[in-house]
mmCIF file with all atom_site columns, C-alpha atoms in Angstrom:
data_model
loop_
_atom_site.group_PDB
_atom_site.id
_atom_site.type_symbol
_atom_site.label_atom_id
_atom_site.label_alt_id
_atom_site.label_comp_id
_atom_site.label_asym_id
_atom_site.label_entity_id
_atom_site.label_seq_id
_atom_site.pdbx_PDB_ins_code
_atom_site.Cartn_x
_atom_site.Cartn_y
_atom_site.Cartn_z
_atom_site.occupancy
_atom_site.B_iso_or_equiv
_atom_site.pdbx_formal_charge
_atom_site.auth_seq_id
_atom_site.auth_comp_id
_atom_site.auth_asym_id
_atom_site.auth_atom_id
_atom_site.pdbx_PDB_model_num
ATOM 1   C CA . UNK A 1 1   ? 0.090   -0.069 0.191   1.00 72.00 ? 30  UNK A CA 1
ATOM 2   C CA . UNK A 1 2   ? 1.299   3.586  -1.011  1.00 81.00 ? 31  UNK A CA 1
ATOM 3   C CA . UNK A 1 3   ? -0.724  5.534  1.972   1.00 94.00 ? 32  UNK A CA 1
ATOM 4   C CA . UNK A 1 4   ? -1.940  8.502  1.160   1.00 97.00 ? 33  UNK A CA 1
ATOM 5   C CA . UNK A 1 5   ? 0.255   10.390 -1.725  1.00 97.00 ? 34  UNK A CA 1
ATOM 6   C CA . UNK A 1 6   ? 0.258   14.159 -2.880  1.00 97.00 ? 35  UNK A CA 1
ATOM 7   C CA . UNK A 1 7   ? 1.653   15.299 -6.760  1.00 97.00 ? 36  UNK A CA 1
ATOM 8   C CA . UNK A 1 8   ? 3.184   17.502 -6.922  1.00 97.00 ? 37  UNK A CA 1
ATOM 9   C CA . UNK A 1 9   ? 6.273   17.408 -4.158  1.00 96.00 ? 38  UNK A CA 1
ATOM 10  C CA . UNK A 1 10  ? 7.001   21.312 -4.743  1.00 97.00 ? 39  UNK A CA 1
ATOM 11  C CA . UNK A 1 11  ? 5.485   24.066 -7.161  1.00 97.00 ? 40  UNK A CA 1
ATOM 12  C CA . UNK A 1 12  ? 6.318   27.394 -7.712  1.00 97.00 ? 41  UNK A CA 1
ATOM 13  C CA . UNK A 1 13  ? 3.259   29.966 -9.040  1.00 97.00 ? 42  UNK A CA 1
ATOM 14  C CA . UNK A 1 14  ? 3.435   33.470 -9.705  1.00 98.00 ? 43  UNK A CA 1
ATOM 15  C CA . UNK A 1 15  ? 0.444   35.567 -7.987  1.00 98.00 ? 44  UNK A CA 1
ATOM 16  C CA . UNK A 1 16  ? -2.969  35.156 -9.982  1.00 97.00 ? 45  UNK A CA 1
ATOM 17  C CA . UNK A 1 17  ? -1.815  31.657 -11.748 1.00 98.00 ? 46  UNK A CA 1
ATOM 18  C CA . UNK A 1 18  ? -3.655  28.639 -10.626 1.00 97.00 ? 47  UNK A CA 1
ATOM 19  C CA . UNK A 1 19  ? -3.102  25.431 -9.381  1.00 97.00 ? 48  UNK A CA 1
ATOM 20  C CA . UNK A 1 20  ? -5.130  21.666 -8.042  1.00 98.00 ? 49  UNK A CA 1
ATOM 21  C CA . UNK A 1 21  ? -2.940  19.971 -5.663  1.00 98.00 ? 50  UNK A CA 1
ATOM 22  C CA . UNK A 1 22  ? -4.038  16.610 -5.888  1.00 98.00 ? 51  UNK A CA 1
ATOM 23  C CA . UNK A 1 23  ? -4.591  14.245 -3.212  1.00 98.00 ? 52  UNK A CA 1
ATOM 24  C CA . UNK A 1 24  ? -5.033  10.132 -3.738  1.00 98.00 ? 53  UNK A CA 1
ATOM 25  C CA . UNK A 1 25  ? -5.412  7.099  -0.754  1.00 97.00 ? 54  UNK A CA 1
ATOM 26  C CA . UNK A 1 26  ? -5.478  3.663  -1.003  1.00 96.00 ? 55  UNK A CA 1
ATOM 27  C CA . UNK A 1 27  ? -6.541  2.504  2.605   1.00 93.00 ? 56  UNK A CA 1
ATOM 28  C CA . UNK A 1 28  ? -10.721 2.661  2.182   1.00 92.00 ? 57  UNK A CA 1
ATOM 29  C CA . UNK A 1 29  ? -10.163 5.631  3.843   1.00 92.00 ? 58  UNK A CA 1
ATOM 30  C CA . UNK A 1 30  ? -14.027 7.690  4.320   1.00 91.00 ? 59  UNK A CA 1
ATOM 31  C CA . UNK A 1 31  ? -12.955 11.022 5.645   1.00 91.00 ? 60  UNK A CA 1
ATOM 32  C CA . UNK A 1 32  ? -9.741  13.197 3.780   1.00 94.00 ? 61  UNK A CA 1
ATOM 33  C CA . UNK A 1 33  ? -8.085  16.264 4.636   1.00 95.00 ? 62  UNK A CA 1
ATOM 34  C CA . UNK A 1 34  ? -5.938  19.621 3.604   1.00 97.00 ? 63  UNK A CA 1
ATOM 35  C CA . UNK A 1 35  ? -3.964  21.046 5.460   1.00 97.00 ? 64  UNK A CA 1
ATOM 36  C CA . UNK A 1 36  ? -1.512  24.204 5.371   1.00 97.00 ? 65  UNK A CA 1
ATOM 37  C CA . UNK A 1 37  ? 1.650   24.406 7.299   1.00 96.00 ? 66  UNK A CA 1
ATOM 38  C CA . UNK A 1 38  ? 3.006   27.479 7.596   1.00 93.00 ? 67  UNK A CA 1
ATOM 39  C CA . UNK A 1 39  ? 7.184   28.019 9.135   1.00 84.00 ? 68  UNK A CA 1
ATOM 40  C CA . UNK A 1 40  ? 7.333   27.306 12.508  1.00 78.00 ? 69  UNK A CA 1
ATOM 41  C CA . UNK A 1 41  ? 4.121   26.495 12.887  1.00 80.00 ? 70  UNK A CA 1
ATOM 42  C CA . UNK A 1 42  ? 0.969   23.638 13.757  1.00 85.00 ? 71  UNK A CA 1
ATOM 43  C CA . UNK A 1 43  ? -1.185  22.741 10.586  1.00 93.00 ? 72  UNK A CA 1
ATOM 44  C CA . UNK A 1 44  ? -4.461  24.555 10.084  1.00 94.00 ? 73  UNK A CA 1
ATOM 45  C CA . UNK A 1 45  ? -7.348  22.724 8.468   1.00 94.00 ? 74  UNK A CA 1
ATOM 46  C CA . UNK A 1 46  ? -7.898  24.089 5.164   1.00 96.00 ? 75  UNK A CA 1
ATOM 47  C CA . UNK A 1 47  ? -11.127 21.621 3.612   1.00 96.00 ? 76  UNK A CA 1
ATOM 48  C CA . UNK A 1 48  ? -12.489 18.055 4.740   1.00 93.00 ? 77  UNK A CA 1
ATOM 49  C CA . UNK A 1 49  ? -14.402 15.486 3.296   1.00 93.00 ? 78  UNK A CA 1
ATOM 50  C CA . UNK A 1 50  ? -16.516 13.484 6.088   1.00 87.00 ? 79  UNK A CA 1
ATOM 51  C CA . UNK A 1 51  ? -17.273 10.830 3.143   1.00 87.00 ? 80  UNK A CA 1
ATOM 52  C CA . UNK A 1 52  ? -17.320 10.973 -0.868  1.00 88.00 ? 81  UNK A CA 1
ATOM 53  C CA . UNK A 1 53  ? -19.748 13.320 -1.672  1.00 88.00 ? 82  UNK A CA 1
ATOM 54  C CA . UNK A 1 54  ? -19.524 15.744 1.016   1.00 91.00 ? 83  UNK A CA 1
ATOM 55  C CA . UNK A 1 55  ? -17.120 18.544 1.655   1.00 94.00 ? 84  UNK A CA 1
ATOM 56  C CA . UNK A 1 56  ? -16.664 21.187 4.564   1.00 93.00 ? 85  UNK A CA 1
ATOM 57  C CA . UNK A 1 57  ? -14.665 24.274 5.112   1.00 94.00 ? 86  UNK A CA 1
ATOM 58  C CA . UNK A 1 58  ? -12.242 24.427 8.141   1.00 92.00 ? 87  UNK A CA 1
ATOM 59  C CA . UNK A 1 59  ? -10.362 26.852 9.779   1.00 91.00 ? 88  UNK A CA 1
ATOM 60  C CA . UNK A 1 60  ? -8.811  28.841 6.858   1.00 95.00 ? 89  UNK A CA 1
ATOM 61  C CA . UNK A 1 61  ? -10.761 28.161 3.350   1.00 97.00 ? 90  UNK A CA 1
ATOM 62  C CA . UNK A 1 62  ? -10.577 31.082 1.701   1.00 97.00 ? 91  UNK A CA 1
ATOM 63  C CA . UNK A 1 63  ? -8.955  31.202 -1.242  1.00 97.00 ? 92  UNK A CA 1
ATOM 64  C CA . UNK A 1 64  ? -9.286  27.527 -2.195  1.00 98.00 ? 93  UNK A CA 1
ATOM 65  C CA . UNK A 1 65  ? -11.726 24.771 -3.830  1.00 97.00 ? 94  UNK A CA 1
ATOM 66  C CA . UNK A 1 66  ? -12.082 21.080 -3.292  1.00 98.00 ? 95  UNK A CA 1
ATOM 67  C CA . UNK A 1 67  ? -13.073 18.418 -5.281  1.00 97.00 ? 96  UNK A CA 1
ATOM 68  C CA . UNK A 1 68  ? -13.779 15.047 -3.548  1.00 95.00 ? 97  UNK A CA 1
ATOM 69  C CA . UNK A 1 69  ? -13.590 13.189 -6.923  1.00 88.00 ? 98  UNK A CA 1
ATOM 70  C CA . UNK A 1 70  ? -14.368 9.824  -5.657  1.00 95.00 ? 99  UNK A CA 1
ATOM 71  C CA . UNK A 1 71  ? -13.888 7.686  -2.172  1.00 95.00 ? 100 UNK A CA 1
ATOM 72  C CA . UNK A 1 72  ? -9.533  7.535  -3.253  1.00 96.00 ? 101 UNK A CA 1
ATOM 73  C CA . UNK A 1 73  ? -9.439  11.444 -4.679  1.00 97.00 ? 102 UNK A CA 1
ATOM 74  C CA . UNK A 1 74  ? -9.552  14.679 -2.970  1.00 97.00 ? 103 UNK A CA 1
ATOM 75  C CA . UNK A 1 75  ? -8.205  17.628 -4.575  1.00 98.00 ? 104 UNK A CA 1
ATOM 76  C CA . UNK A 1 76  ? -7.503  20.861 -3.279  1.00 98.00 ? 105 UNK A CA 1
ATOM 77  C CA . UNK A 1 77  ? -7.725  24.236 -5.859  1.00 98.00 ? 106 UNK A CA 1
ATOM 78  C CA . UNK A 1 78  ? -6.643  27.244 -5.667  1.00 97.00 ? 107 UNK A CA 1
ATOM 79  C CA . UNK A 1 79  ? -7.994  29.828 -8.843  1.00 94.00 ? 108 UNK A CA 1
ATOM 80  C CA . UNK A 1 80  ? -5.589  32.500 -7.902  1.00 97.00 ? 109 UNK A CA 1
ATOM 81  C CA . UNK A 1 81  ? -2.812  32.131 -5.964  1.00 97.00 ? 110 UNK A CA 1
ATOM 82  C CA . UNK A 1 82  ? -1.539  34.891 -3.156  1.00 97.00 ? 111 UNK A CA 1
ATOM 83  C CA . UNK A 1 83  ? 2.598   35.257 -1.990  1.00 97.00 ? 112 UNK A CA 1
ATOM 84  C CA . UNK A 1 84  ? -0.121  34.396 1.168   1.00 96.00 ? 113 UNK A CA 1
ATOM 85  C CA . UNK A 1 85  ? -1.317  30.691 0.150   1.00 97.00 ? 114 UNK A CA 1
ATOM 86  C CA . UNK A 1 86  ? 2.508   29.899 0.250   1.00 97.00 ? 115 UNK A CA 1
ATOM 87  C CA . UNK A 1 87  ? 3.206   27.057 2.677   1.00 97.00 ? 116 UNK A CA 1
ATOM 88  C CA . UNK A 1 88  ? 3.491   23.331 2.598   1.00 97.00 ? 117 UNK A CA 1
ATOM 89  C CA . UNK A 1 89  ? 0.381   21.730 2.136   1.00 98.00 ? 118 UNK A CA 1
ATOM 90  C CA . UNK A 1 90  ? -0.174  18.342 3.309   1.00 98.00 ? 119 UNK A CA 1
ATOM 91  C CA . UNK A 1 91  ? -3.220  15.793 2.781   1.00 97.00 ? 120 UNK A CA 1
ATOM 92  C CA . UNK A 1 92  ? -4.506  13.290 5.280   1.00 95.00 ? 121 UNK A CA 1
ATOM 93  C CA . UNK A 1 93  ? -7.237  10.746 5.782   1.00 94.00 ? 122 UNK A CA 1
ATOM 94  C CA . UNK A 1 94  ? -9.374  8.735  8.421   1.00 91.00 ? 123 UNK A CA 1
ATOM 95  C CA . UNK A 1 95  ? -11.013 5.517  8.658   1.00 85.00 ? 124 UNK A CA 1
ATOM 96  C CA . UNK A 1 96  ? -13.947 6.791  10.908  1.00 68.00 ? 125 UNK A CA 1
ATOM 97  C CA . UNK A 1 97  ? -17.567 8.258  11.322  1.00 60.00 ? 126 UNK A CA 1
ATOM 98  C CA . UNK A 1 98  ? -17.620 9.220  14.882  1.00 56.00 ? 127 UNK A CA 1
ATOM 99  C CA . UNK A 1 99  ? -14.909 10.414 16.862  1.00 58.00 ? 128 UNK A CA 1
ATOM 100 C CA . UNK A 1 100 ? -12.015 11.165 14.873  1.00 62.00 ? 129 UNK A CA 1
ATOM 101 C CA . UNK A 1 101 ? -9.268  8.754  14.723  1.00 79.00 ? 130 UNK A CA 1
ATOM 102 C CA . UNK A 1 102 ? -5.994  8.615  13.570  1.00 89.00 ? 131 UNK A CA 1
ATOM 103 C CA . UNK A 1 103 ? -5.414  10.569 10.520  1.00 92.00 ? 132 UNK A CA 1
ATOM 104 C CA . UNK A 1 104 ? -2.433  9.480  7.855   1.00 93.00 ? 133 UNK A CA 1
ATOM 105 C CA . UNK A 1 105 ? -0.584  11.988 5.946   1.00 96.00 ? 134 UNK A CA 1
ATOM 106 C CA . UNK A 1 106 ? 0.745   12.274 2.532   1.00 97.00 ? 135 UNK A CA 1
ATOM 107 C CA . UNK A 1 107 ? 4.299   13.807 1.954   1.00 96.00 ? 136 UNK A CA 1
ATOM 108 C CA . UNK A 1 108 ? 3.244   16.882 1.762   1.00 97.00 ? 137 UNK A CA 1
ATOM 109 C CA . UNK A 1 109 ? 3.393   19.578 -1.279  1.00 97.00 ? 138 UNK A CA 1
ATOM 110 C CA . UNK A 1 110 ? 5.510   22.875 -1.098  1.00 97.00 ? 139 UNK A CA 1
ATOM 111 C CA . UNK A 1 111 ? 4.621   26.052 -2.979  1.00 97.00 ? 140 UNK A CA 1
ATOM 112 C CA . UNK A 1 112 ? 5.757   28.893 -3.080  1.00 97.00 ? 141 UNK A CA 1
ATOM 113 C CA . UNK A 1 113 ? 3.728   31.906 -5.141  1.00 97.00 ? 142 UNK A CA 1
ATOM 114 C CA . UNK A 1 114 ? 6.203   34.699 -6.040  1.00 97.00 ? 143 UNK A CA 1
ATOM 115 C CA . UNK B 2 1   ? -6.942  29.590 16.493  1.00 41.00 ? 22  UNK B CA 1
ATOM 116 C CA . UNK B 2 2   ? -5.257  26.385 17.956  1.00 48.00 ? 23  UNK B CA 1
ATOM 117 C CA . UNK B 2 3   ? -6.739  24.333 20.226  1.00 59.00 ? 24  UNK B CA 1
ATOM 118 C CA . UNK B 2 4   ? -4.272  22.492 22.221  1.00 69.00 ? 25  UNK B CA 1
ATOM 119 C CA . UNK B 2 5   ? -0.687  24.842 22.525  1.00 82.00 ? 26  UNK B CA 1
ATOM 120 C CA . UNK B 2 6   ? 2.147   22.850 23.880  1.00 86.00 ? 27  UNK B CA 1
ATOM 121 C CA . UNK B 2 7   ? 5.023   24.185 25.778  1.00 87.00 ? 28  UNK B CA 1
ATOM 122 C CA . UNK B 2 8   ? 7.700   24.277 25.536  1.00 92.00 ? 29  UNK B CA 1
ATOM 123 C CA . UNK B 2 9   ? 7.720   25.346 21.875  1.00 91.00 ? 30  UNK B CA 1
ATOM 124 C CA . UNK B 2 10  ? 11.753  24.136 21.884  1.00 94.00 ? 31  UNK B CA 1
ATOM 125 C CA . UNK B 2 11  ? 13.771  21.305 23.754  1.00 95.00 ? 32  UNK B CA 1
ATOM 126 C CA . UNK B 2 12  ? 17.144  20.575 23.369  1.00 96.00 ? 33  UNK B CA 1
ATOM 127 C CA . UNK B 2 13  ? 18.178  17.774 25.878  1.00 96.00 ? 34  UNK B CA 1
ATOM 128 C CA . UNK B 2 14  ? 21.307  14.757 25.275  1.00 97.00 ? 35  UNK B CA 1
ATOM 129 C CA . UNK B 2 15  ? 20.992  11.838 24.145  1.00 97.00 ? 36  UNK B CA 1
ATOM 130 C CA . UNK B 2 16  ? 19.505  9.026  26.903  1.00 97.00 ? 37  UNK B CA 1
ATOM 131 C CA . UNK B 2 17  ? 17.795  11.454 28.798  1.00 97.00 ? 38  UNK B CA 1
ATOM 132 C CA . UNK B 2 18  ? 14.132  11.708 29.082  1.00 97.00 ? 39  UNK B CA 1
ATOM 133 C CA . UNK B 2 19  ? 12.101  14.529 27.144  1.00 96.00 ? 40  UNK B CA 1
ATOM 134 C CA . UNK B 2 20  ? 8.552   15.918 28.469  1.00 97.00 ? 41  UNK B CA 1
ATOM 135 C CA . UNK B 2 21  ? 6.050   18.106 26.709  1.00 96.00 ? 42  UNK B CA 1
ATOM 136 C CA . UNK B 2 22  ? 3.200   19.499 27.517  1.00 96.00 ? 43  UNK B CA 1
ATOM 137 C CA . UNK B 2 23  ? 0.007   20.498 25.495  1.00 95.00 ? 44  UNK B CA 1
ATOM 138 C CA . UNK B 2 24  ? -3.120  22.690 26.736  1.00 95.00 ? 45  UNK B CA 1
ATOM 139 C CA . UNK B 2 25  ? -6.530  23.008 25.191  1.00 92.00 ? 46  UNK B CA 1
ATOM 140 C CA . UNK B 2 26  ? -9.794  24.816 26.327  1.00 90.00 ? 47  UNK B CA 1
ATOM 141 C CA . UNK B 2 27  ? -12.942 22.801 25.191  1.00 88.00 ? 48  UNK B CA 1
ATOM 142 C CA . UNK B 2 28  ? -14.440 18.909 25.494  1.00 90.00 ? 49  UNK B CA 1
ATOM 143 C CA . UNK B 2 29  ? -12.686 16.687 23.853  1.00 90.00 ? 50  UNK B CA 1
ATOM 144 C CA . UNK B 2 30  ? -13.278 13.185 22.567  1.00 88.00 ? 51  UNK B CA 1
ATOM 145 C CA . UNK B 2 31  ? -9.723  12.090 22.661  1.00 91.00 ? 52  UNK B CA 1
ATOM 146 C CA . UNK B 2 32  ? -6.134  13.967 22.136  1.00 94.00 ? 53  UNK B CA 1
ATOM 147 C CA . UNK B 2 33  ? -3.163  12.965 19.829  1.00 95.00 ? 54  UNK B CA 1
ATOM 148 C CA . UNK B 2 34  ? -0.013  13.026 19.568  1.00 96.00 ? 55  UNK B CA 1
ATOM 149 C CA . UNK B 2 35  ? 1.584   13.087 16.050  1.00 96.00 ? 56  UNK B CA 1
ATOM 150 C CA . UNK B 2 36  ? 5.619   13.167 15.589  1.00 97.00 ? 57  UNK B CA 1
ATOM 151 C CA . UNK B 2 37  ? 6.908   15.234 12.093  1.00 96.00 ? 58  UNK B CA 1
ATOM 152 C CA . UNK B 2 38  ? 10.861  14.841 11.110  1.00 95.00 ? 59  UNK B CA 1
ATOM 153 C CA . UNK B 2 39  ? 11.551  17.594 8.788   1.00 91.00 ? 60  UNK B CA 1
ATOM 154 C CA . UNK B 2 40  ? 10.871  17.879 5.666   1.00 88.00 ? 61  UNK B CA 1
ATOM 155 C CA . UNK B 2 41  ? 8.195   15.489 6.135   1.00 92.00 ? 62  UNK B CA 1
ATOM 156 C CA . UNK B 2 42  ? 4.636   14.361 6.823   1.00 93.00 ? 63  UNK B CA 1
ATOM 157 C CA . UNK B 2 43  ? 2.930   13.498 10.425  1.00 95.00 ? 64  UNK B CA 1
ATOM 158 C CA . UNK B 2 44  ? 3.332   10.184 12.038  1.00 96.00 ? 65  UNK B CA 1
ATOM 159 C CA . UNK B 2 45  ? 0.415   9.332  14.159  1.00 95.00 ? 66  UNK B CA 1
ATOM 160 C CA . UNK B 2 46  ? 2.014   8.699  18.127  1.00 96.00 ? 67  UNK B CA 1
ATOM 161 C CA . UNK B 2 47  ? -0.866  7.470  20.124  1.00 95.00 ? 68  UNK B CA 1
ATOM 162 C CA . UNK B 2 48  ? -4.439  8.868  20.917  1.00 94.00 ? 69  UNK B CA 1
ATOM 163 C CA . UNK B 2 49  ? -5.760  8.785  24.505  1.00 95.00 ? 70  UNK B CA 1
ATOM 164 C CA . UNK B 2 50  ? -9.572  8.831  24.788  1.00 93.00 ? 71  UNK B CA 1
ATOM 165 C CA . UNK B 2 51  ? -11.386 11.033 27.482  1.00 93.00 ? 72  UNK B CA 1
ATOM 166 C CA . UNK B 2 52  ? -12.218 8.589  30.274  1.00 94.00 ? 73  UNK B CA 1
ATOM 167 C CA . UNK B 2 53  ? -8.247  7.472  29.733  1.00 96.00 ? 74  UNK B CA 1
ATOM 168 C CA . UNK B 2 54  ? -5.004  9.273  32.298  1.00 97.00 ? 75  UNK B CA 1
ATOM 169 C CA . UNK B 2 55  ? -2.332  7.220  31.419  1.00 98.00 ? 76  UNK B CA 1
ATOM 170 C CA . UNK B 2 56  ? -1.205  5.369  28.253  1.00 97.00 ? 77  UNK B CA 1
ATOM 171 C CA . UNK B 2 57  ? 2.102   3.678  27.044  1.00 96.00 ? 78  UNK B CA 1
ATOM 172 C CA . UNK B 2 58  ? 3.728   2.670  23.973  1.00 95.00 ? 79  UNK B CA 1
ATOM 173 C CA . UNK B 2 59  ? 7.195   1.871  23.795  1.00 97.00 ? 80  UNK B CA 1
ATOM 174 C CA . UNK B 2 60  ? 9.658   4.428  25.185  1.00 97.00 ? 81  UNK B CA 1
ATOM 175 C CA . UNK B 2 61  ? 6.004   7.136  25.009  1.00 98.00 ? 82  UNK B CA 1
ATOM 176 C CA . UNK B 2 62  ? 3.860   7.681  27.955  1.00 98.00 ? 83  UNK B CA 1
ATOM 177 C CA . UNK B 2 63  ? 1.343   10.145 27.473  1.00 98.00 ? 84  UNK B CA 1
ATOM 178 C CA . UNK B 2 64  ? -0.843  11.627 30.322  1.00 98.00 ? 85  UNK B CA 1
ATOM 179 C CA . UNK B 2 65  ? -4.366  13.374 30.171  1.00 98.00 ? 86  UNK B CA 1
ATOM 180 C CA . UNK B 2 66  ? -5.446  15.667 32.430  1.00 97.00 ? 87  UNK B CA 1
ATOM 181 C CA . UNK B 2 67  ? -9.153  16.575 31.008  1.00 95.00 ? 88  UNK B CA 1
ATOM 182 C CA . UNK B 2 68  ? -9.848  18.998 34.647  1.00 95.00 ? 89  UNK B CA 1
ATOM 183 C CA . UNK B 2 69  ? -6.815  20.746 33.915  1.00 95.00 ? 90  UNK B CA 1
ATOM 184 C CA . UNK B 2 70  ? -7.596  20.455 29.979  1.00 95.00 ? 91  UNK B CA 1
ATOM 185 C CA . UNK B 2 71  ? -3.840  19.230 29.544  1.00 96.00 ? 92  UNK B CA 1
ATOM 186 C CA . UNK B 2 72  ? -1.884  16.534 28.306  1.00 97.00 ? 93  UNK B CA 1
ATOM 187 C CA . UNK B 2 73  ? 1.660   15.338 28.195  1.00 97.00 ? 94  UNK B CA 1
ATOM 188 C CA . UNK B 2 74  ? 3.942   13.569 26.241  1.00 98.00 ? 95  UNK B CA 1
ATOM 189 C CA . UNK B 2 75  ? 7.212   12.117 27.717  1.00 98.00 ? 96  UNK B CA 1
ATOM 190 C CA . UNK B 2 76  ? 9.870   10.186 25.525  1.00 98.00 ? 97  UNK B CA 1
ATOM 191 C CA . UNK B 2 77  ? 11.995  8.297  27.935  1.00 97.00 ? 98  UNK B CA 1
ATOM 192 C CA . UNK B 2 78  ? 15.533  7.350  26.748  1.00 97.00 ? 99  UNK B CA 1
ATOM 193 C CA . UNK B 2 79  ? 16.134  9.274  23.407  1.00 97.00 ? 100 UNK B CA 1
ATOM 194 C CA . UNK B 2 80  ? 17.772  9.192  21.008  1.00 97.00 ? 101 UNK B CA 1
ATOM 195 C CA . UNK B 2 81  ? 19.105  10.892 17.709  1.00 96.00 ? 102 UNK B CA 1
ATOM 196 C CA . UNK B 2 82  ? 16.138  9.807  15.323  1.00 96.00 ? 103 UNK B CA 1
ATOM 197 C CA . UNK B 2 83  ? 13.619  11.159 18.240  1.00 97.00 ? 104 UNK B CA 1
ATOM 198 C CA . UNK B 2 84  ? 14.744  14.584 16.845  1.00 97.00 ? 105 UNK B CA 1
ATOM 199 C CA . UNK B 2 85  ? 11.279  15.845 15.461  1.00 97.00 ? 106 UNK B CA 1
ATOM 200 C CA . UNK B 2 86  ? 8.567   18.073 16.221  1.00 95.00 ? 107 UNK B CA 1
ATOM 201 C CA . UNK B 2 87  ? 5.784   16.540 18.154  1.00 96.00 ? 108 UNK B CA 1
ATOM 202 C CA . UNK B 2 88  ? 1.837   17.867 17.405  1.00 96.00 ? 109 UNK B CA 1
ATOM 203 C CA . UNK B 2 89  ? -0.894  17.386 19.927  1.00 95.00 ? 110 UNK B CA 1
ATOM 204 C CA . UNK B 2 90  ? -3.994  17.387 18.119  1.00 94.00 ? 111 UNK B CA 1
ATOM 205 C CA . UNK B 2 91  ? -7.660  17.354 19.806  1.00 92.00 ? 112 UNK B CA 1
ATOM 206 C CA . UNK B 2 92  ? -10.539 16.057 19.224  1.00 87.00 ? 113 UNK B CA 1
ATOM 207 C CA . UNK B 2 93  ? -13.026 18.763 19.582  1.00 81.00 ? 114 UNK B CA 1
ATOM 208 C CA . UNK B 2 94  ? -16.362 16.699 21.118  1.00 74.00 ? 115 UNK B CA 1
ATOM 209 C CA . UNK B 2 95  ? -18.974 19.880 18.725  1.00 69.00 ? 116 UNK B CA 1
ATOM 210 C CA . UNK B 2 96  ? -16.512 19.728 15.900  1.00 67.00 ? 117 UNK B CA 1
ATOM 211 C CA . UNK B 2 97  ? -17.305 16.374 14.376  1.00 65.00 ? 118 UNK B CA 1
ATOM 212 C CA . UNK B 2 98  ? -14.836 14.433 12.472  1.00 65.00 ? 119 UNK B CA 1
ATOM 213 C CA . UNK B 2 99  ? -11.824 17.118 12.519  1.00 81.00 ? 120 UNK B CA 1
ATOM 214 C CA . UNK B 2 100 ? -8.754  17.353 14.784  1.00 88.00 ? 121 UNK B CA 1
ATOM 215 C CA . UNK B 2 101 ? -7.138  20.942 15.766  1.00 89.00 ? 122 UNK B CA 1
ATOM 216 C CA . UNK B 2 102 ? -3.424  20.805 15.957  1.00 92.00 ? 123 UNK B CA 1
ATOM 217 C CA . UNK B 2 103 ? -1.440  22.960 18.032  1.00 91.00 ? 124 UNK B CA 1
ATOM 218 C CA . UNK B 2 104 ? 1.830   24.781 17.151  1.00 91.00 ? 125 UNK B CA 1
ATOM 219 C CA . UNK B 2 105 ? 4.264   22.131 18.440  1.00 93.00 ? 126 UNK B CA 1
ATOM 220 C CA . UNK B 2 106 ? 7.278   21.522 20.380  1.00 95.00 ? 127 UNK B CA 1
ATOM 221 C CA . UNK B 2 107 ? 10.511  21.201 18.564  1.00 95.00 ? 128 UNK B CA 1
ATOM 222 C CA . UNK B 2 108 ? 12.718  18.840 20.131  1.00 97.00 ? 129 UNK B CA 1
ATOM 223 C CA . UNK B 2 109 ? 16.837  17.868 19.785  1.00 97.00 ? 130 UNK B CA 1
ATOM 224 C CA . UNK B 2 110 ? 18.366  14.993 20.960  1.00 97.00 ? 131 UNK B CA 1
ATOM 225 C CA . UNK B 2 111 ? 22.237  15.569 21.316  1.00 96.00 ? 132 UNK B CA 1
ATOM 226 C CA . UNK B 2 112 ? 24.206  11.782 20.567  1.00 91.00 ? 133 UNK B CA 1
#
């Protein structure tokens, strides 16, 4: 099992450009998450999907959109990138419907917006 | 806003010593989890303690939870250079539903 995979690993964008970060998990998990991590800080939740077909906003959703394409895949889109979106983005998945259980993380995407 | 706040922010110890870090939170929780992040990598789950548990062990890790003080501690015994990483607590708030809220982390450096 590959676990949680993310593409790309690195990306540099100019202000105003758009891009989609891809995430896939092969553990048949119901829930998937997108976080951002700024230098020296913890993770902040951008969006999450508790099950296929549902998505909900997290703590910092502005400037982002998501798509839960199927049970395996959850993508994050930046429509018009801004320097404030320079960060490391992590996708995670978890197999629960009630109280949160452990989350499995991908390796991250380092995004720089100039 | 961050539910869990770790203390200290950074810790430097010699190999073989114990490392203790603390996490405080604000609201009622279902459980509290600890994660480790090696430099440039994703987070790895270490241990989960439920709100009705007071202590849990996993190998060299010991976690305590005091719901009356809304705090938890992570103890790493007999530390090794490979324990060098950032450690994060994450809380599953009762009202949040399917989400974790992460603290800012404790950076631990274990010197050989």
